[in-house]
PDB file of C-alpha atoms in Angstrom:
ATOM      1  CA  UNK F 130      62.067  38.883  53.021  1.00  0.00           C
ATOM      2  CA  UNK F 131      63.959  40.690  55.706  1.00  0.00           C
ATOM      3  CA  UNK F 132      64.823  39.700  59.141  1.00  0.00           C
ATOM      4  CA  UNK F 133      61.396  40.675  60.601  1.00  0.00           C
ATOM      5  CA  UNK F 134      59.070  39.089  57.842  1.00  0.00           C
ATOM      6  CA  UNK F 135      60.900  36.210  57.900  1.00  0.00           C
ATOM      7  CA  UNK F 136      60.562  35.794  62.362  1.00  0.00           C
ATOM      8  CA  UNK F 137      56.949  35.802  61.319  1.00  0.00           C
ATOM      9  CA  UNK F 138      55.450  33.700  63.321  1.00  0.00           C
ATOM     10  CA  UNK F 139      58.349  33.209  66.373  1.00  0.00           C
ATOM     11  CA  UNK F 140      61.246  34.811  67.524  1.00  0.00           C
ATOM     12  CA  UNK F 141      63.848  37.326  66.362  1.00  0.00           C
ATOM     13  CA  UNK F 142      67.004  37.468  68.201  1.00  0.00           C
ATOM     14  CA  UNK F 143      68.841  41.094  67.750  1.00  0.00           C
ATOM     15  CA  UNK F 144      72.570  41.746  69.490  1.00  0.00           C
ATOM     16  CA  UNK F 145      74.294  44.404  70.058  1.00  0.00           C
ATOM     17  CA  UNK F 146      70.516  46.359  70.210  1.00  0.00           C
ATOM     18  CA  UNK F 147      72.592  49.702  71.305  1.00  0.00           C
ATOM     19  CA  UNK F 148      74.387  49.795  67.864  1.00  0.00           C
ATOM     20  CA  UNK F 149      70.746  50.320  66.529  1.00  0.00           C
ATOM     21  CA  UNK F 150      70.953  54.204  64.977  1.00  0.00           C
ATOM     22  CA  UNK F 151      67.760  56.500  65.777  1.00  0.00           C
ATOM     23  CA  UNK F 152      65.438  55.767  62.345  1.00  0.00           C
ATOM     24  CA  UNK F 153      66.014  51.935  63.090  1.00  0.00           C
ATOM     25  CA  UNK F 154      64.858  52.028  66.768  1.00  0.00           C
ATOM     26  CA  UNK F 155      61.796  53.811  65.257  1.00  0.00           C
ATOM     27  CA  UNK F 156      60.965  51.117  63.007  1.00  0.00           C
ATOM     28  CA  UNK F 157      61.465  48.282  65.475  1.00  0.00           C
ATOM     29  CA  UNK F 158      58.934  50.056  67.894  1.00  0.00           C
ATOM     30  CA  UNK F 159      56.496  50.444  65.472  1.00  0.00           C
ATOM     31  CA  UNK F 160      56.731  47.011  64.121  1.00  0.00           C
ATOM     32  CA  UNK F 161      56.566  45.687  68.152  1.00  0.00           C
ATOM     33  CA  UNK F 162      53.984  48.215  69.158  1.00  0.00           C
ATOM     34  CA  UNK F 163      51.531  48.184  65.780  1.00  0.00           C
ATOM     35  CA  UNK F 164      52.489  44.376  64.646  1.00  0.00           C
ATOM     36  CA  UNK F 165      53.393  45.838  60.731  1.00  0.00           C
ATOM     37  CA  UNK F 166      56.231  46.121  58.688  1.00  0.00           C
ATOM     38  CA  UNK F 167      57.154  47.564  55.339  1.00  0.00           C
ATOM     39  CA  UNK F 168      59.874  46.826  52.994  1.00  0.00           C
ATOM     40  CA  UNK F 169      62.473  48.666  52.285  1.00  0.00           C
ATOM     41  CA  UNK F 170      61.114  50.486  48.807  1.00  0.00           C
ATOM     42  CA  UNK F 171      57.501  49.256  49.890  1.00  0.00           C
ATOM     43  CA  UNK F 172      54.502  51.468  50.757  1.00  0.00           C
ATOM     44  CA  UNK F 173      51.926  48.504  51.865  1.00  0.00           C
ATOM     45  CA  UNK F 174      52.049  47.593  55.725  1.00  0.00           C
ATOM     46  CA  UNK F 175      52.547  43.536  56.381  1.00  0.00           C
ATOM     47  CA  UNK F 176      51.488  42.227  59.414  1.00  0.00           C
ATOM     48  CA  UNK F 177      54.039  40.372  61.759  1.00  0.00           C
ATOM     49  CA  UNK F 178      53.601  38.429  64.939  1.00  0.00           C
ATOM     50  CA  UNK F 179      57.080  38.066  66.685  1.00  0.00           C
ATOM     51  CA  UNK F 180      58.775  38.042  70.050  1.00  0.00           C
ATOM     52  CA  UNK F 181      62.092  39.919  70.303  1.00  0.00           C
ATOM     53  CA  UNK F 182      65.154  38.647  72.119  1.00  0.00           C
ATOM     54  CA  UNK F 183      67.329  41.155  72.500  1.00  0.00           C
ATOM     55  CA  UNK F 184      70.974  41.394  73.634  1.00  0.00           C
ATOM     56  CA  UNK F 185      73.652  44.493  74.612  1.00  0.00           C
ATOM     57  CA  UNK F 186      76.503  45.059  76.941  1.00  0.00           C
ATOM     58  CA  UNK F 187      75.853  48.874  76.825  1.00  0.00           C
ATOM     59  CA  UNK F 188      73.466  50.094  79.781  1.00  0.00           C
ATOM     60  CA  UNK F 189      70.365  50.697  78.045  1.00  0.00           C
ATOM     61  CA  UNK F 190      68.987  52.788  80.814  1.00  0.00           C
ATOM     62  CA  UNK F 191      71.603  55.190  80.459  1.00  0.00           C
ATOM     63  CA  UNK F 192      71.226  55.221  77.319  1.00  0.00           C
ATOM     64  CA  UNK F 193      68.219  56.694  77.525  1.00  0.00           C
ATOM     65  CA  UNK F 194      69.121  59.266  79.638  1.00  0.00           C
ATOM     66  CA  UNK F 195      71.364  60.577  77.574  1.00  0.00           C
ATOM     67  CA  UNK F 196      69.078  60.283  74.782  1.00  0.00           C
ATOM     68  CA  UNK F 197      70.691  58.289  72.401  1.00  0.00           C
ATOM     69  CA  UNK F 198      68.638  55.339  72.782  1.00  0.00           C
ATOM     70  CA  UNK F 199      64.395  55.508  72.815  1.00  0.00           C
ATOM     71  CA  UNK F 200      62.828  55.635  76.420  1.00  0.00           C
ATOM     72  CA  UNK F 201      60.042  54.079  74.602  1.00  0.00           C
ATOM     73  CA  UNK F 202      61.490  51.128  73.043  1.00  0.00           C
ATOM     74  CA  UNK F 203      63.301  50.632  75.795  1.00  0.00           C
ATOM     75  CA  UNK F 204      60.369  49.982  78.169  1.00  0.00           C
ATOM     76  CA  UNK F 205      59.048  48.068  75.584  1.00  0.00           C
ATOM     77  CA  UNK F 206      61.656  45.584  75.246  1.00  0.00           C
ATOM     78  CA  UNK F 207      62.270  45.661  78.823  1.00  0.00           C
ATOM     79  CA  UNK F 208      59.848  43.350  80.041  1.00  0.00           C
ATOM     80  CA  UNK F 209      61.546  40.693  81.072  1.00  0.00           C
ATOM     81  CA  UNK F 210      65.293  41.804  81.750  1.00  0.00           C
ATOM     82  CA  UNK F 211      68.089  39.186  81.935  1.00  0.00           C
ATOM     83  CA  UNK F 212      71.352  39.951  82.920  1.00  0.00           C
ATOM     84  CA  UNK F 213      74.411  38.107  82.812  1.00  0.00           C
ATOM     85  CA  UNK F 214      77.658  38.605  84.807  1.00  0.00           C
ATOM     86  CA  UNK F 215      80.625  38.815  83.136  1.00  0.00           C
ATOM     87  CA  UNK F 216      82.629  35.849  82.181  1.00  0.00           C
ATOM     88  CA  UNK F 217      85.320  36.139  84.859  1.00  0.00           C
ATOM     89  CA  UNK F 218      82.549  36.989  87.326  1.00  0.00           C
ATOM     90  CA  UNK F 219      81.657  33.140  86.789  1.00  0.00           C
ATOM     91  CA  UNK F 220      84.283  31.014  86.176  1.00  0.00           C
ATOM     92  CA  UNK F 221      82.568  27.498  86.843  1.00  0.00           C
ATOM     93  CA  UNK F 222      81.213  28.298  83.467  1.00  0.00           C
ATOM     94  CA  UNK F 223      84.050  28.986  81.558  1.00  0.00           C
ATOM     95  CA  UNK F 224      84.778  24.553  81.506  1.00  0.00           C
ATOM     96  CA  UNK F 225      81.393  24.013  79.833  1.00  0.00           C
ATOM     97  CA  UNK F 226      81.365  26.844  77.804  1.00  0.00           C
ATOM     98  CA  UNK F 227      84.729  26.049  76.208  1.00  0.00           C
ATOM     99  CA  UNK F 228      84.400  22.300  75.602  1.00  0.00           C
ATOM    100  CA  UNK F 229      81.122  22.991  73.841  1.00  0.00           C
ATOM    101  CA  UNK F 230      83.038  25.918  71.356  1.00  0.00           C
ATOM    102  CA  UNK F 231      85.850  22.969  71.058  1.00  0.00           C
ATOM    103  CA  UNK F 232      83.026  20.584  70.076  1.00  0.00           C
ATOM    104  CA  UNK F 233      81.726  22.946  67.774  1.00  0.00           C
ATOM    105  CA  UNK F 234      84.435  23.848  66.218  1.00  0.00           C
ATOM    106  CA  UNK F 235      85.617  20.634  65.769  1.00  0.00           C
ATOM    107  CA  UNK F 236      82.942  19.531  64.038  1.00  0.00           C
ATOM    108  CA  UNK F 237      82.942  22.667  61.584  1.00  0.00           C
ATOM    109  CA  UNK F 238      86.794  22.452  60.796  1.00  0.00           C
ATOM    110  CA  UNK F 239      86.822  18.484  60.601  1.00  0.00           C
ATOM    111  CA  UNK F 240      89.027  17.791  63.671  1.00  0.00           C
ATOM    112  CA  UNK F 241      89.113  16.101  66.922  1.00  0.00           C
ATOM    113  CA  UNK F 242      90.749  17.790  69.602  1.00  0.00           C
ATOM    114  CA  UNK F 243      90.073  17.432  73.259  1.00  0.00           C
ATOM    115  CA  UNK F 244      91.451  18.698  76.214  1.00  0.00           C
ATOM    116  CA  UNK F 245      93.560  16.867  78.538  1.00  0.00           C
ATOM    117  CA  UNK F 246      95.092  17.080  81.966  1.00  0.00           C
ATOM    118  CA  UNK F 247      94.140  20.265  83.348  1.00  0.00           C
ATOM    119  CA  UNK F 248      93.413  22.879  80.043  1.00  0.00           C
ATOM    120  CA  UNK F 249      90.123  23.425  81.330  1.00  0.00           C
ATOM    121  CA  UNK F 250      90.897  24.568  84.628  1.00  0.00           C
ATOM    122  CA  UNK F 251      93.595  26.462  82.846  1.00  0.00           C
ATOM    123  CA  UNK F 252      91.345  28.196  81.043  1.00  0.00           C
ATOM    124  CA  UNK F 253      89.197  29.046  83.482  1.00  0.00           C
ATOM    125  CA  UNK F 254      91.987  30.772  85.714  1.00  0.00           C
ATOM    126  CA  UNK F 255      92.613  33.198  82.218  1.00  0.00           C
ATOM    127  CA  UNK F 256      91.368  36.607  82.304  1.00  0.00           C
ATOM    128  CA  UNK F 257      88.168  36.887  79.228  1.00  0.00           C
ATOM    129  CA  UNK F 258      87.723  40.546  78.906  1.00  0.00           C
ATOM    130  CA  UNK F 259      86.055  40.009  75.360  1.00  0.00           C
ATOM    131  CA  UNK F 260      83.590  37.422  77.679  1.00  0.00           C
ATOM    132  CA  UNK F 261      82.079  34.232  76.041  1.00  0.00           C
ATOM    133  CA  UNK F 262      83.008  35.614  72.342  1.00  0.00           C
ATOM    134  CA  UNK F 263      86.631  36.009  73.174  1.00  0.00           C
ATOM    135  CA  UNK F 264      86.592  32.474  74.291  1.00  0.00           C
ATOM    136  CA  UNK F 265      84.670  31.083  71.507  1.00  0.00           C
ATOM    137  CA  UNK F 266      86.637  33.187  69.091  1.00  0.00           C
ATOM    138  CA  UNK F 267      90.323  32.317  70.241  1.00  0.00           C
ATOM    139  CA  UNK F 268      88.985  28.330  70.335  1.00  0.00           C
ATOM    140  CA  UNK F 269      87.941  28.598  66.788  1.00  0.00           C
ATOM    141  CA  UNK F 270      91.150  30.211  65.725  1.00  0.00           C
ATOM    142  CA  UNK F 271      93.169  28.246  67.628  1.00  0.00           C
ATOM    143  CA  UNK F 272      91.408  25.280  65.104  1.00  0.00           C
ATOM    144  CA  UNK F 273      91.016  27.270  62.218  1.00  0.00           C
ATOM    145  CA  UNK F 274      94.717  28.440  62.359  1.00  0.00           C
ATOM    146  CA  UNK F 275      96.553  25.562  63.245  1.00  0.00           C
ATOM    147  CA  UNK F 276      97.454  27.279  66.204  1.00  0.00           C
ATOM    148  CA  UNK F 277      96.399  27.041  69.841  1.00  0.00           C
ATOM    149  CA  UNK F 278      95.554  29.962  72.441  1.00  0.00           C
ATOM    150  CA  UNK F 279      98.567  30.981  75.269  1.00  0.00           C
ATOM    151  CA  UNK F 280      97.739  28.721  78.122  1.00  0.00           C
ATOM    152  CA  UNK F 281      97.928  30.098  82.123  1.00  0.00           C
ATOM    153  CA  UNK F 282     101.494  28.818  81.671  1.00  0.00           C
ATOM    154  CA  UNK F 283     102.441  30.801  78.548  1.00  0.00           C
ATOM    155  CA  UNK F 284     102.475  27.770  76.575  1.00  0.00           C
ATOM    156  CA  UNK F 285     101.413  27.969  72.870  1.00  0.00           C
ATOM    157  CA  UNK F 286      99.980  24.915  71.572  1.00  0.00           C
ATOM    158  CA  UNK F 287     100.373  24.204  67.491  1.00  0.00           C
ATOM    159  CA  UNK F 288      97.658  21.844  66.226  1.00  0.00           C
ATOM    160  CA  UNK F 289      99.273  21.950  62.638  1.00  0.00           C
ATOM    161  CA  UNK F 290      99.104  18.926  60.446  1.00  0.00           C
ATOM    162  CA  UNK F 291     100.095  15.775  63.117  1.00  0.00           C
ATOM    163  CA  UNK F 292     100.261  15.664  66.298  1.00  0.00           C
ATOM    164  CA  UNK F 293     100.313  18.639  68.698  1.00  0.00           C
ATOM    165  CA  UNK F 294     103.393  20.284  69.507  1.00  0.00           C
ATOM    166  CA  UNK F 295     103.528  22.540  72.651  1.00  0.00           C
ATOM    167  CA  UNK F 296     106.085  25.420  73.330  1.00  0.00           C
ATOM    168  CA  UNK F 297     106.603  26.240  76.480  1.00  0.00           C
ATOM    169  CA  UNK F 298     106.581  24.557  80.191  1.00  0.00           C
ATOM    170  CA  UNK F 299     106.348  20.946  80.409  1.00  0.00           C
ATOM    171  CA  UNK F 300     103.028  21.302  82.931  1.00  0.00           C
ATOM    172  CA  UNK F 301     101.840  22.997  79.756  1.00  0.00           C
ATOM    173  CA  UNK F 302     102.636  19.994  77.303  1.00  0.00           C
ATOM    174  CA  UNK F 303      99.357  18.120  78.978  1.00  0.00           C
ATOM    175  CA  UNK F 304      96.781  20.710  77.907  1.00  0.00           C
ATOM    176  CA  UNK F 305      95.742  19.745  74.683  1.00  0.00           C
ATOM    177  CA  UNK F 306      95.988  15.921  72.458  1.00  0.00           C
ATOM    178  CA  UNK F 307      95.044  15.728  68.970  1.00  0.00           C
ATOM    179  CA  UNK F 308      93.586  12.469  68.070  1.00  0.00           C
TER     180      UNK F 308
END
């Protein structure tokens, strides 16, 4: 089963919807628009009943106007538009956001880290131009790695085997405890 058989029944979420080429955008409207798919190789139409969640940083809309994205599938999926601001655009997020990638990623690499003193302000005065995946990514290698992200203090914190050590200011030494 593909992706779209297989969100029979519920919902398909689909990022990065601009990186879609032409023939693709095609075959999402038509399975949206006529509720049938076919498989790749196939020649019999199967009936699907999904929503779509869709996600993109690239304006859509102009997109369109340059025609390299479908006017038509774009009104179709834009029926009920979120939109996000950008990471640095909302800081008080960036606490919440980061102690639930720790959490995660503590969990899938086996450890238990938590933040201490003030790493979580910290991280929220950093600049995220990659957004939420930059933060989630440079958690998760900071785990994965052994190896910690640069704090607002230029710090680098080393979570290799035993306890943490931290290079850099002693403010910075309070940002991060393995247990």
């Amino acid at each position: 089963k593909g992706k779209l058989e297989a969100a029979d029944g519920g919902t398909l979420f689909l990022d990065e919807l601009a990186e879609l080429d032409w023939d693709m955008q095609s075959k999402l409207l038509r399975a949206l628009e006529e509720r049938v798919i076919q498989r790749i190789g196939g020649n019999r139409d199967i009936g699907v009943n999904l929503r779509i969640v869709a996600a993109t940083n690239a304006n859509l809309a102009g997109m369109v106007s340059q025609g390299s994205f479908r006017a038509d599938l774009y009104y179709r999926l834009n029926v009920f538009p979120v939109q996000l601001p950008a990471l640095p655009d909302r800081r008080e997020d960036i606490a919440e956001l980061a102690n639930h990638f720790l959490s995660t990623a503590n969990r899938e690499f086996n450890r238990n880290v938590e933040w201490v003193g003030d790493a979580a302000e910290r991280l929220a005065a950093m600049n995220w131009p990659g957004n939420v995946r930059q933060l989630a990514g440079e958690i998760g290698r900071g785990l994965r790695a052994g190896r910690w992200i640069r704090t607002g203090s230029g710090a680098v914190v080393d979570l290799g085997p035993g306890p943490a050590a931290v290079q850099g200011s002693r403010a910075a030494r309070r940002d991060i405890r393995v247990l």
